[in-house]
Backbone as numpy.savetxt, mean C-alpha at the origin, in Angstrom:
# Nx Ny Nz CAx CAy CAz Cx Cy Cz
-46.58 45.18 -11.30 -46.24 43.73 -11.38 -45.47 43.82 -10.23
-44.97 43.22 -9.40 -44.22 43.06 -8.51 -42.84 42.62 -8.60
-41.66 43.01 -8.18 -40.28 42.37 -8.67 -39.91 41.34 -7.74
-40.15 39.54 -7.86 -39.68 39.35 -6.83 -37.74 38.99 -6.44
-37.91 39.31 -5.12 -36.81 39.74 -4.28 -35.77 38.70 -4.67
-34.52 38.90 -4.58 -33.49 37.31 -4.66 -33.79 36.73 -3.16
-33.31 35.81 -3.06 -33.12 35.12 -2.45 -32.30 35.28 -1.00
-32.63 35.01 0.05 -31.17 35.81 0.83 -31.03 34.62 1.15
-29.69 34.79 1.66 -28.55 33.94 2.28 -29.10 33.71 3.52
-29.38 31.76 3.84 -29.78 31.66 5.34 -28.69 31.78 6.23
-29.24 32.24 7.34 -28.40 32.66 8.35 -28.04 31.58 9.50
-26.17 31.60 9.50 -26.33 30.21 10.00 -25.77 30.53 11.41
-25.88 29.67 12.56 -25.99 29.76 14.20 -24.08 29.80 14.02
-24.10 30.71 15.71 -22.54 30.67 15.96 -22.18 29.18 15.83
-22.29 27.82 16.47 -21.83 26.47 15.65 -21.88 25.98 14.52
-22.50 26.66 13.60 -22.91 26.77 11.99 -21.05 27.21 11.75
-20.75 28.00 12.10 -19.76 29.46 11.45 -18.54 28.63 12.62
-18.86 28.28 13.41 -17.43 27.64 13.75 -17.02 26.40 13.48
-18.07 25.13 12.99 -17.80 24.29 12.12 -17.48 24.07 11.20
-18.32 25.26 10.56 -17.97 25.13 8.63 -15.98 26.26 9.19
-15.73 26.84 9.67 -14.63 27.57 10.20 -13.30 26.14 10.21
-13.69 25.14 11.26 -12.90 24.28 11.94 -12.35 23.67 10.61
-13.67 22.71 10.33 -13.40 21.90 8.96 -12.74 22.84 7.75
-12.97 23.91 7.67 -11.58 24.84 6.42 -10.24 24.73 7.11
-9.80 25.16 8.19 -8.84 24.95 8.78 -8.37 23.43 8.81
-8.91 22.64 8.96 -8.77 21.43 8.90 -8.19 20.59 7.77
-9.13 20.99 6.57 -8.62 20.74 5.57 -7.10 21.49 5.01
-7.84 22.64 5.18 -6.36 23.42 5.10 -4.91 23.38 4.87
-5.11 22.44 6.66 -4.10 22.09 7.60 -3.64 20.83 6.53
-3.94 20.72 6.13 -3.65 18.79 5.22 -2.18 19.96 4.14
-3.12 20.18 3.69 -2.53 21.32 2.76 -0.94 21.66 2.73
-0.99 22.16 4.11 -0.02 22.90 4.56 1.11 21.95 4.92
0.88 21.07 5.56 1.68 19.59 6.12 2.03 19.06 4.61
1.10 18.45 3.75 1.79 17.90 2.75 2.82 18.75 1.51
2.58 20.24 1.42 3.30 21.52 1.29 4.74 21.47 1.87
4.50 21.55 3.43 6.65 21.46 3.61 6.92 20.02 4.26
6.07 19.19 3.96 6.78 17.82 3.91 7.79 18.26 2.02
6.97 18.78 1.61 7.44 18.33 0.24 8.87 19.11 -0.22
8.19 20.80 0.25 9.70 21.44 0.35 11.23 21.64 0.98
10.44 20.66 1.96 11.92 19.82 3.07 12.45 19.38 2.54
11.76 17.91 1.71 12.56 16.76 1.19 13.40 17.42 -0.22
12.62 19.00 -0.86 13.34 19.07 -2.10 14.35 20.20 -1.34
14.17 20.56 -0.85 15.99 21.48 -0.39 16.96 20.16 0.18
16.40 19.72 1.52 17.57 19.00 1.84 18.40 17.61 0.59
17.13 17.59 -0.57 17.67 16.48 -1.31 18.98 17.27 -2.72
18.45 19.16 -3.13 19.18 19.37 -3.53 20.52 18.93 -3.58
21.62 18.69 -2.53 22.82 18.71 -2.72 23.38 17.56 -3.05
22.42 16.07 -3.22 22.70 15.30 -3.63 22.26 14.70 -5.47
21.50 15.75 -6.11 21.22 16.16 -6.98 22.14 16.26 -7.53
22.51 17.54 -7.13 23.65 18.45 -7.73 25.07 17.82 -7.41
25.38 17.28 -6.61 26.76 17.06 -5.98 27.78 16.36 -7.33
28.65 17.65 -8.20 28.96 16.70 -9.27 30.73 17.06 -9.17
31.51 17.57 -7.94 32.27 17.87 -7.88 33.68 16.64 -7.43
34.79 16.60 -7.41 35.04 15.64 -6.82 35.23 15.84 -5.57
34.97 16.17 -4.69 34.63 16.28 -2.66 33.53 15.47 -2.91
32.94 15.05 -3.74 31.64 14.53 -3.69 31.66 13.20 -2.51
30.77 12.88 -1.70 30.88 11.76 -1.39 30.79 10.33 -2.56
30.84 9.03 -1.90 30.56 7.95 -3.15 29.34 7.94 -3.34
28.46 8.01 -3.06 26.58 8.00 -2.69 26.55 9.41 -3.79
26.58 10.33 -3.22 26.50 11.43 -4.38 26.64 11.41 -5.32
28.28 11.06 -5.84 28.69 11.25 -7.24 27.97 9.90 -8.18
27.59 9.11 -7.56 26.68 7.25 -7.91 25.65 7.82 -7.35
24.63 8.92 -7.85 22.98 9.06 -6.41 22.43 7.66 -7.57
21.83 8.10 -8.70 21.42 7.46 -9.74 21.43 5.60 -10.01
22.73 5.46 -9.82 23.39 4.20 -8.99 22.51 3.45 -8.06
23.30 4.10 -7.67 23.06 4.03 -6.00 21.11 3.64 -6.11
20.22 4.82 -5.81 19.13 5.24 -5.87 18.11 3.89 -6.81
18.71 3.36 -7.95 18.45 2.68 -8.92 17.73 1.10 -7.76
18.34 0.63 -7.88 17.99 -0.80 -6.94 17.28 -0.66 -6.08
17.07 0.52 -4.96 16.21 0.69 -3.88 15.07 0.93 -3.90
14.68 1.63 -5.48 13.08 1.80 -6.09 12.63 0.59 -6.79
13.77 0.05 -7.72 13.57 -1.58 -8.12 12.58 -2.27 -6.87
13.65 -2.55 -5.74 12.69 -3.37 -4.89 11.94 -2.65 -3.95
11.66 -1.21 -4.07 10.03 -0.90 -3.23 9.01 -1.42 -3.54
9.33 -0.91 -5.21 8.17 -1.04 -6.18 8.01 -2.97 -6.37
9.17 -3.98 -6.28 8.86 -4.58 -6.09 8.27 -6.06 -5.76
8.60 -5.28 -3.84 8.03 -6.18 -3.11 6.57 -5.10 -2.73
6.68 -4.22 -2.99 5.05 -3.74 -2.71 4.04 -4.45 -3.48
4.73 -4.65 -5.36 3.90 -5.26 -5.80 3.49 -6.71 -5.57
4.97 -7.29 -5.42 4.31 -8.96 -4.57 3.38 -8.89 -3.29
3.50 -7.77 -3.00 2.62 -7.89 -1.53 0.95 -7.63 -2.08
0.94 -7.29 -2.94 -0.46 -6.68 -2.97 -1.01 -7.90 -4.84
-0.28 -8.60 -4.86 -0.73 -9.73 -5.96 -1.33 -10.95 -4.61
-0.50 -10.65 -3.48 -0.53 -11.55 -2.58 -1.82 -11.32 -1.84
-2.02 -10.11 -1.48 -3.18 -9.79 -0.40 -4.48 -9.49 -0.85
-4.48 -8.91 -1.86 -5.36 -8.64 -2.75 -6.80 -9.54 -3.19
-6.51 -10.82 -3.73 -7.62 -11.49 -3.64 -7.61 -12.37 -1.87
-6.76 -12.36 -1.51 -7.24 -12.68 -0.28 -8.27 -11.65 0.35
-7.87 -10.04 0.72 -8.67 -9.94 0.95 -9.97 -9.87 0.14
-10.52 -9.64 -1.43 -11.72 -10.03 -1.57 -12.45 -10.68 -1.49
-11.60 -12.11 -0.82 -12.52 -13.20 -0.41 -12.49 -13.37 0.65
-11.94 -13.20 1.96 -12.72 -12.86 3.18 -13.93 -12.07 2.90
-13.09 -10.66 2.67 -14.86 -9.19 2.56 -16.04 -9.97 2.53
-15.80 -10.92 1.36 -16.92 -11.83 0.70 -17.53 -12.61 1.78
-17.10 -13.33 2.00 -17.30 -14.28 2.92 -17.69 -13.73 3.92
-17.04 -12.97 5.29 -17.74 -11.99 5.80 -18.99 -11.41 5.66
-19.27 -10.84 4.48 -20.04 -9.83 3.63 -21.51 -10.74 3.54
-21.11 -11.59 2.93 -22.19 -12.70 2.21 -22.64 -13.85 2.78
-21.15 -14.70 3.29 -21.77 -15.97 3.40 -21.78 -16.54 5.01
-20.55 -15.76 5.60 -20.63 -16.39 7.09 -22.00 -15.78 7.91
-22.69 -16.67 8.92 -23.21 -16.69 10.09 -23.07 -15.10 10.28
-24.02 -14.80 10.59 -24.34 -13.38 11.04 -22.73 -13.12 12.76
-22.89 -14.25 13.41 -22.17 -13.76 14.88 -20.24 -14.56 14.69
-20.21 -15.36 13.44 -19.28 -15.95 12.95 -18.59 -14.34 11.88
-19.38 -13.63 11.22 -18.92 -12.25 11.04 -18.87 -11.74 11.50
-19.23 -11.07 12.65 -18.91 -10.27 13.74 -17.71 -10.56 14.72
-17.33 -12.00 14.77 -16.00 -12.03 14.94 -14.87 -11.86 14.08
-14.88 -12.43 12.61 -13.75 -12.75 11.79 -13.61 -11.06 12.43
-14.71 -10.20 11.63 -14.55 -8.46 11.51 -13.73 -7.74 13.15
-13.94 -8.63 14.28 -13.32 -8.19 14.74 -12.00 -8.46 14.60
-11.76 -9.76 14.53 -10.32 -10.32 14.26 -9.15 -9.37 13.15
-10.49 -9.05 12.47 -9.79 -8.11 10.98 -9.19 -6.79 11.56
-10.31 -6.34 12.01 -10.08 -5.04 12.45 -8.79 -4.97 13.71
-8.59 -6.63 14.87 -7.43 -6.39 15.91 -6.18 -5.84 14.82
-6.26 -6.88 13.83 -4.80 -7.17 13.11 -4.37 -5.75 12.33
-5.63 -4.83 11.94 -4.78 -3.90 11.23 -4.47 -2.80 12.88
-4.36 -3.66 14.17 -3.81 -2.51 15.13 -2.80 -2.93 15.46
-2.35 -3.81 14.72 -1.26 -4.50 15.64 0.29 -3.64 15.17
1.45 -3.71 15.72 2.55 -2.76 15.67 3.46 -3.49 14.40
3.98 -2.49 13.67 4.95 -3.41 12.14 6.06 -4.21 13.10
6.30 -3.66 13.40 7.83 -4.55 14.64 7.20 -6.05 14.88
6.28 -5.97 15.73 5.54 -7.22 15.80 5.75 -7.83 14.69
5.17 -7.73 13.15 4.98 -8.36 12.22 6.62 -8.72 11.94
6.95 -8.09 11.96 8.38 -7.91 11.87 9.46 -9.53 12.76
8.78 -9.92 13.97 9.41 -10.42 14.81 8.51 -11.83 14.28
7.32 -11.91 13.80 6.51 -12.89 13.55 7.70 -13.67 12.35
7.76 -12.37 11.13 8.68 -12.60 9.99 10.33 -13.43 10.07
10.57 -12.77 11.40 11.82 -13.33 11.43 11.69 -15.00 12.15
11.43 -14.97 13.00 10.91 -16.29 14.20 10.01 -17.53 13.61
9.42 -16.77 12.79 8.33 -18.01 12.46 8.48 -18.12 11.00
7.97 -17.53 9.93 7.70 -17.38 8.58 8.71 -17.83 7.62
9.91 -17.33 8.26 11.82 -17.40 7.35 11.87 -19.35 7.08
11.87 -19.51 8.81 12.24 -20.77 8.78 11.53 -21.71 8.29
10.22 -21.76 9.11 8.75 -22.40 7.99 8.56 -22.37 6.77
9.22 -21.09 5.77 8.89 -21.36 4.34 10.29 -22.01 3.95
11.58 -21.69 4.54 12.90 -22.11 3.37 12.96 -23.61 2.97
11.88 -24.89 3.67 12.05 -25.64 3.03 10.89 -25.85 1.52
9.55 -24.89 1.78 9.03 -24.94 0.81 10.23 -23.79 -0.51
10.78 -22.71 -0.02 11.22 -22.44 -1.16 12.30 -23.46 -1.77
13.10 -24.27 -0.98 13.37 -25.50 -1.99 13.84 -26.28 -2.66
12.21 -26.21 -1.97 11.34 -27.48 -3.20 11.18 -26.78 -4.06
10.41 -25.42 -4.43 10.29 -24.45 -5.87 11.06 -24.54 -6.38
12.45 -24.39 -5.40 14.00 -24.19 -6.29 14.26 -25.86 -7.20
14.00 -26.97 -6.47 14.42 -27.97 -7.06 12.99 -28.02 -8.12
11.77 -28.41 -8.47 10.86 -28.32 -8.86 10.77 -27.81 -10.15
10.64 -26.71 -9.42 10.39 -25.51 -10.77 11.83 -24.35 -10.81
12.76 -25.04 -10.20 14.21 -23.72 -11.13 14.20 -23.63 -12.44
13.10 -24.03 -13.40 13.51 -23.73 -14.21 13.12 -21.89 -14.66
11.70 -22.16 -13.80 11.67 -20.43 -13.81 12.06 -19.32 -13.21
11.79 -18.60 -13.92 13.21 -17.33 -13.41 13.56 -17.24 -12.59
12.20 -17.17 -11.71 11.77 -16.18 -10.04 12.12 -16.82 -9.36
12.32 -18.53 -9.03 12.65 -19.48 -8.48 13.52 -19.66 -9.07
14.80 -19.49 -9.78 16.59 -20.27 -9.72 17.17 -19.10 -8.97
18.75 -19.80 -9.06 19.33 -19.10 -8.44 20.08 -20.51 -7.08
20.51 -19.88 -5.86 21.06 -20.70 -5.11 19.24 -20.30 -3.82
19.59 -21.76 -3.15 18.25 -20.66 -2.30 19.03 -21.00 -1.27
18.34 -19.22 -0.97 19.57 -19.02 0.75 18.82 -19.73 2.38
19.72 -19.73 2.81 19.49 -20.85 4.09 18.76 -20.73 5.06
18.83 -18.82 4.89 18.04 -18.36 6.12 16.15 -18.28 6.10
16.14 -18.35 4.89 14.69 -17.72 4.25 14.43 -16.03 3.86
15.44 -15.76 4.42 14.79 -14.29 4.89 15.19 -13.58 3.15
14.35 -13.80 2.36 14.33 -13.28 0.77 13.29 -12.48 0.55
13.04 -11.45 -0.58 12.37 -10.88 -0.77 10.76 -11.05 -0.49
10.88 -12.86 -1.32 9.48 -13.08 -1.05 8.64 -12.99 0.42
9.65 -13.39 1.15 9.55 -13.50 2.95 8.99 -12.24 3.49
9.52 -10.99 2.56 9.40 -9.51 3.10 7.97 -8.99 2.56
7.78 -10.11 0.99 6.73 -9.60 0.82 5.64 -10.47 1.62
5.63 -11.37 2.12 4.53 -12.30 2.66 4.09 -11.45 3.69
5.32 -10.70 4.62 4.82 -10.04 5.66 4.27 -8.82 5.15
4.38 -8.07 4.64 3.85 -6.79 3.77 2.22 -7.48 3.15
1.75 -8.55 3.10 1.11 -8.66 2.39 -0.04 -9.00 3.52
0.39 -9.75 5.07 -0.64 -10.00 6.05 -0.96 -8.58 6.94
0.06 -7.59 6.62 0.16 -5.51 7.12 -0.51 -5.16 6.67
-0.73 -5.54 5.28 -1.82 -4.77 4.31 -3.62 -5.62 4.33
-3.20 -6.83 4.77 -4.50 -7.52 4.48 -5.12 -7.15 5.28
-5.48 -6.49 6.62 -6.66 -6.22 7.47 -7.66 -4.60 7.16
-6.45 -3.74 6.81 -7.12 -2.25 6.22 -8.03 -2.94 4.72
-7.11 -3.44 3.57 -7.97 -3.66 2.30 -8.79 -4.52 2.85
-9.00 -5.64 3.78 -10.44 -6.45 3.83 -11.38 -5.56 4.38
-10.85 -4.19 5.07 -12.39 -3.60 6.34 -12.76 -2.77 5.23
-11.91 -2.36 3.90 -12.74 -1.65 3.11 -13.46 -2.04 2.19
-13.32 -3.38 1.82 -13.65 -3.67 0.68 -15.22 -4.63 1.62
-14.95 -5.07 2.54 -16.08 -5.57 3.68 -17.03 -4.26 3.47
-16.46 -2.96 4.13 -17.49 -2.32 3.83 -18.22 -2.14 2.70
-17.74 -2.07 1.63 -18.02 -1.46 0.31 -19.23 -2.35 -0.24
-18.54 -3.51 0.12 -19.83 -5.37 -0.61 -21.18 -5.23 0.28
-21.00 -4.79 1.72 -22.05 -4.49 2.77 -22.79 -3.05 1.91
-22.75 -2.54 1.11 -23.25 -1.52 0.92 -23.96 -1.16 -0.61
-23.60 -2.49 -1.18 -24.40 -2.83 -2.67 -25.94 -2.62 -1.99
-26.29 -2.08 -3.89 -28.05 -1.92 -3.20 -28.60 -3.04 -3.04
-29.37 -3.46 -1.71 -30.20 -4.51 -1.52 -31.50 -5.09 -3.20
-32.30 -3.90 -3.64 -32.37 -3.83 -4.40 -31.93 -4.98 -6.24
-30.76 -4.21 -6.03 -29.73 -5.27 -7.12 -29.56 -6.78 -6.96
-29.41 -6.59 -5.93 -28.78 -7.96 -4.91 -30.52 -8.96 -4.81
-31.67 -8.62 -4.91 -32.71 -9.10 -4.77 -33.09 -9.64 -5.87
-33.00 -8.54 -6.96 -33.37 -8.53 -8.83 -32.88 -10.23 -9.35
-31.47 -9.52 -9.04 -30.21 -11.03 -9.38 -31.08 -11.87 -8.77
-31.44 -12.60 -7.33 -31.63 -13.80 -6.79 -33.16 -13.65 -7.35
-33.84 -12.69 -7.79 -35.36 -13.34 -8.24 -35.43 -13.83 -9.52
-34.32 -13.59 -10.39 -34.17 -14.04 -12.07 -33.27 -15.72 -11.75
-33.08 -16.22 -10.52 -32.88 -17.23 -10.66 -31.16 -17.51 -10.28
-30.50 -16.64 -10.11 -28.68 -15.91 -10.04 -28.85 -16.98 -8.97
-27.11 -17.35 -8.93 -27.23 -18.55 -8.01 -26.49 -17.44 -6.37
-25.88 -17.76 -5.22 -25.08 -16.57 -4.88 -24.17 -16.03 -5.00
-23.27 -16.93 -6.56 -21.86 -16.05 -6.54 -22.38 -15.60 -7.69
-23.43 -15.98 -8.62 -23.62 -15.24 -9.63 -23.55 -14.21 -9.38
-24.90 -13.67 -8.22 -25.36 -12.34 -7.94 -24.56 -11.55 -7.16
-23.20 -12.61 -6.45 -22.34 -11.83 -6.10 -21.33 -11.01 -7.28
-21.33 -11.83 -8.33 -20.56 -11.24 -10.00 -20.99 -9.96 -10.26
-22.42 -10.57 -10.54 -22.77 -9.12 -11.32 -23.67 -8.10 -10.42
-24.13 -8.37 -8.92 -24.43 -6.87 -8.23 -23.23 -6.31 -7.27
-22.62 -7.63 -6.65 -21.77 -6.68 -5.89 -20.67 -6.47 -6.01
-20.07 -7.22 -6.93 -18.10 -7.12 -7.76 -18.89 -5.24 -8.71
-19.41 -5.43 -9.52 -19.21 -4.29 -10.11 -19.69 -3.38 -9.14
-20.56 -2.90 -7.88 -20.66 -1.89 -7.02 -19.69 -1.48 -6.79
-18.99 -2.72 -5.85 -17.65 -2.61 -5.33 -16.36 -2.29 -5.50
-16.10 -2.18 -7.13 -15.08 -1.68 -7.76 -14.20 -0.72 -7.99
-14.93 0.04 -7.32 -13.94 1.29 -7.32 -13.73 1.12 -5.63
-14.26 0.66 -4.88 -13.67 0.53 -3.59 -12.37 -0.80 -3.15
-12.32 -1.43 -4.19 -11.60 -2.16 -4.11 -10.84 -1.58 -4.54
-10.17 -0.77 -5.70 -9.42 -0.09 -6.24 -9.01 0.54 -5.47
-9.42 1.30 -4.37 -9.53 2.38 -3.32 -8.40 1.19 -2.11
-9.16 -0.21 -1.79 -8.51 -0.36 -1.08 -7.70 -0.80 -1.42
-7.05 -1.74 -3.01 -5.40 -1.92 -3.36 -4.76 -0.82 -3.22
-5.29 0.33 -3.66 -4.18 1.63 -3.82 -3.77 2.06 -2.34
-4.46 1.90 -1.10 -4.03 2.05 0.01 -3.19 1.26 0.85
-3.77 -0.55 0.21 -2.90 -1.22 0.47 -1.11 -0.94 0.59
-1.43 -0.56 -1.36 0.06 -0.41 -1.74 1.08 0.47 -1.21
-0.07 1.68 -0.72 0.64 2.63 -0.55 1.18 2.34 0.96
1.02 1.56 1.96 1.13 1.61 3.12 2.28 0.24 2.27
2.53 -0.43 1.83 3.64 -1.45 1.44 4.74 -0.57 1.02
4.48 0.17 0.17 5.09 1.13 -0.39 6.30 2.05 1.55
5.67 1.86 2.11 6.36 3.22 2.94 6.76 2.21 4.65
6.89 0.91 4.18 6.98 0.51 5.49 8.45 0.06 5.47
9.11 0.48 7.03 10.15 0.24 6.92 10.43 -0.88 8.22
10.53 -0.64 9.29 10.53 -1.64 10.26 10.90 -3.55 9.62
9.38 -4.26 9.61 9.35 -5.64 9.07 10.13 -5.73 8.16
10.11 -4.79 7.04 11.25 -5.18 6.20 12.40 -5.42 6.65
12.88 -3.93 7.66 14.20 -3.86 7.60 14.72 -5.17 8.36
13.48 -5.58 9.30 14.25 -6.87 9.77 14.38 -7.65 9.44
13.16 -8.24 8.27 13.17 -9.49 7.59 13.40 -9.64 6.17
13.85 -8.70 5.76 15.20 -8.88 4.26 15.94 -8.59 4.72
16.81 -9.68 4.14 18.80 -10.06 4.08 18.90 -9.05 2.78
18.93 -7.85 2.83 19.12 -7.07 1.29 20.99 -7.03 0.49
21.01 -7.10 -0.30 21.68 -7.12 -0.65 22.28 -5.59 -1.32
21.39 -4.88 -1.93 21.02 -3.86 -2.90 21.46 -3.91 -4.59
21.01 -5.19 -4.97 21.03 -5.68 -6.20 19.30 -5.57 -7.02
20.21 -5.34 -7.89 18.61 -5.91 -8.61 17.93 -7.04 -9.51
17.71 -7.67 -8.94 17.35 -9.07 -9.16 15.89 -9.99 -8.58
15.31 -10.51 -10.18 13.70 -10.92 -10.00 13.21 -12.56 -9.23
14.77 -12.77 -8.97 14.59 -13.77 -7.89 14.61 -13.77 -6.48
13.52 -14.69 -6.46 12.55 -14.64 -5.27 12.89 -15.98 -4.02
14.13 -16.24 -4.30 14.01 -16.97 -3.46 15.96 -17.27 -2.84
16.26 -16.49 -3.24 18.02 -16.39 -3.13 18.59 -14.82 -2.07
19.49 -15.38 -1.63 19.93 -14.39 -0.91 20.46 -13.04 -0.88
20.47 -12.67 -2.68 20.92 -11.91 -3.07 19.42 -10.96 -3.46
19.08 -10.17 -2.75 17.98 -9.17 -2.77 17.96 -7.45 -2.66
17.00 -7.32 -3.27 17.16 -6.01 -3.74 16.28 -5.32 -2.00
17.13 -3.54 -1.77 16.29 -3.75 -0.78 15.02 -2.63 -0.94
14.49 -2.06 0.01 13.53 -1.11 -0.28 14.13 0.62 0.18
13.72 1.46 0.13 14.35 2.71 0.25 14.08 3.09 1.37
12.56 2.70 1.73 12.18 3.03 3.22 12.81 2.16 4.60
13.32 1.03 4.32 14.55 -0.12 5.42 16.03 0.56 4.81
16.26 1.01 3.78 17.30 1.55 3.51 17.79 2.94 4.76
17.42 3.73 4.22 16.66 4.64 5.08 17.17 4.74 6.67
16.10 3.76 7.33 15.97 3.26 8.56 17.45 2.16 9.27
18.39 1.86 8.23 19.23 1.12 8.10 20.08 1.73 8.46
20.33 3.04 7.40 21.97 3.64 7.17 21.40 5.28 7.53
20.67 5.62 8.31 20.49 6.97 8.19 21.18 6.77 9.94
21.44 6.77 10.43 22.15 6.65 11.83 23.11 6.85 12.21
24.00 6.15 11.02 25.71 6.32 10.46 26.16 7.45 9.59
24.72 7.94 9.21 24.78 8.67 7.66 25.91 10.43 8.28
26.51 10.46 7.47 26.68 12.46 7.96 27.07 13.15 6.32
27.31 14.35 6.98 27.73 14.68 5.67 26.72 15.21 4.38
27.16 14.27 2.83 25.81 14.64 1.96 25.50 13.21 1.81
25.88 12.25 2.45 25.00 10.74 2.74 23.81 11.26 3.50
23.52 11.76 4.19 22.36 12.53 4.71 21.33 13.04 3.64
21.76 14.09 3.34 21.66 14.55 1.71 20.38 13.66 0.62
21.36 12.38 0.47 21.44 11.34 -0.03 20.15 11.09 0.34
20.60 9.99 1.74 18.88 9.34 2.03 17.93 10.40 1.99
17.22 11.40 2.26 16.72 12.04 2.20 16.08 12.49 0.83
17.18 12.56 -0.39 16.68 12.62 -1.64 16.04 11.16 -1.73
16.29 10.01 -1.53 15.38 8.74 -1.67 14.00 9.20 -0.71
14.09 9.25 0.45 12.96 9.93 0.57 11.83 10.41 0.33
12.37 11.49 -0.46 11.83 12.18 -2.04 11.33 11.63 -2.92
12.74 9.92 -3.68 11.71 9.99 -4.37 10.80 8.64 -3.86
10.80 8.25 -2.76 9.23 7.44 -2.52 8.25 8.51 -2.34
8.42 9.31 -1.74 7.07 10.49 -1.55 6.89 10.73 -3.36
7.37 10.56 -4.14 6.95 11.33 -4.93 6.21 10.14 -5.71
6.68 8.87 -5.91 6.37 7.31 -6.25 4.98 7.18 -5.63
4.96 7.30 -4.51 3.46 7.38 -2.99 2.50 8.35 -4.20
2.93 9.34 -4.09 2.19 10.27 -4.59 1.26 10.19 -5.92
2.21 9.99 -6.82 1.64 8.70 -8.18 0.88 7.82 -8.16
1.41 6.73 -7.24 0.28 5.62 -6.98 -1.23 5.86 -6.81
-1.22 6.59 -5.31 -2.83 7.64 -5.18 -3.04 8.85 -6.03
-2.62 9.29 -6.70 -3.31 9.98 -7.67 -3.42 8.92 -9.07
-2.78 8.26 -9.46 -3.37 7.16 -10.62 -4.76 6.74 -10.42
-4.78 6.02 -8.32 -5.76 5.35 -8.35 -6.95 6.15 -8.29
-6.97 7.53 -8.12 -7.87 8.55 -8.38 -8.66 8.76 -9.76
-7.45 8.68 -10.28 -8.06 9.06 -11.91 -8.24 7.75 -12.47
-8.11 6.81 -12.08 -8.85 5.10 -12.26 -10.77 5.88 -11.89
-10.68 5.93 -10.67 -12.14 5.93 -10.41 -12.57 6.88 -10.28
-11.91 8.22 -10.77 -12.73 8.95 -11.73 -13.50 8.44 -12.80
-12.46 7.73 -13.33 -12.45 7.42 -15.18 -13.96 6.70 -15.27
-13.71 6.10 -14.00 -14.90 4.16 -14.03 -16.31 5.32 -13.86
-16.54 6.62 -12.69 -16.92 6.85 -12.57 -18.25 8.09 -13.71
-17.21 8.22 -14.76 -17.61 9.31 -15.82 -18.27 8.09 -16.89
-17.69 7.27 -17.03 -17.65 5.59 -17.83 -19.15 5.45 -17.00
-19.13 4.91 -15.81 -20.22 4.49 -15.20 -22.17 5.44 -15.22
-21.35 6.71 -15.57 -22.21 7.78 -15.49 -23.09 7.74 -17.33
-21.95 7.56 -18.05 -22.52 7.70 -19.44 -23.38 6.76 -20.17
-23.20 5.32 -19.54 -23.98 4.23 -19.55 -25.18 4.02 -18.77
């Protein structure tokens, strides 16, 4: 009775080996780069966290009082931008993928892709020159009629350069990439599921609600987290548009606005020296951690939904 020989490993060609090792090297470089950035931020941030002697600078000795409003402003502006952009991105993606005629859908797709390539400084100029002056009368109306709501209370700024204007600019900036991702996910929804829903008498919207949106939910979450990550780290547009005072305030229409970490670094770094540089790098470390946590949360949510779908 013959003994079955162990299966031999497939022989890889030179091209396969080169490609495999190149892909491994590229993937490893991502981890190396991420680790190098983390080590640099931690090493240069230590003086800001441990400076407690009398010779420490004002920013170093009051680091957490200094960085608290910046963290709040970063998260607040990004959350506002995401709340504005996400419903619009889903609606535009659904229109392009399931409602618009083919030629119009292609045109809108090109426009969305083009908007994603516009530099942030252009959005900043648009926010200062167009959006802020146009929004100021609307802010005044909201304050006069809805001022009893804390978000719209206070004294309205005369320039329109508020945290809400910055959030609107961020929403426009993150809208193209979120729309593009949602569009591609919706187009990949199983045709069999959509045809089955229509065959059972569902309307087009019911078909989307039953077959497209459940399939695309992980992609929507990924698009939202990617847009949130860009909003958290945006620098020039926020620095140009926002008239920041560095306080913690939920009011959207006043001139007393919290600043963001990225904008504060861009504005303060050219004039910083000594330990102030360490403080600014420490705020960058905090932004790095916040962005990392946001992406880790997105991956956890997507994996949990995948496990739940597989179990059912």
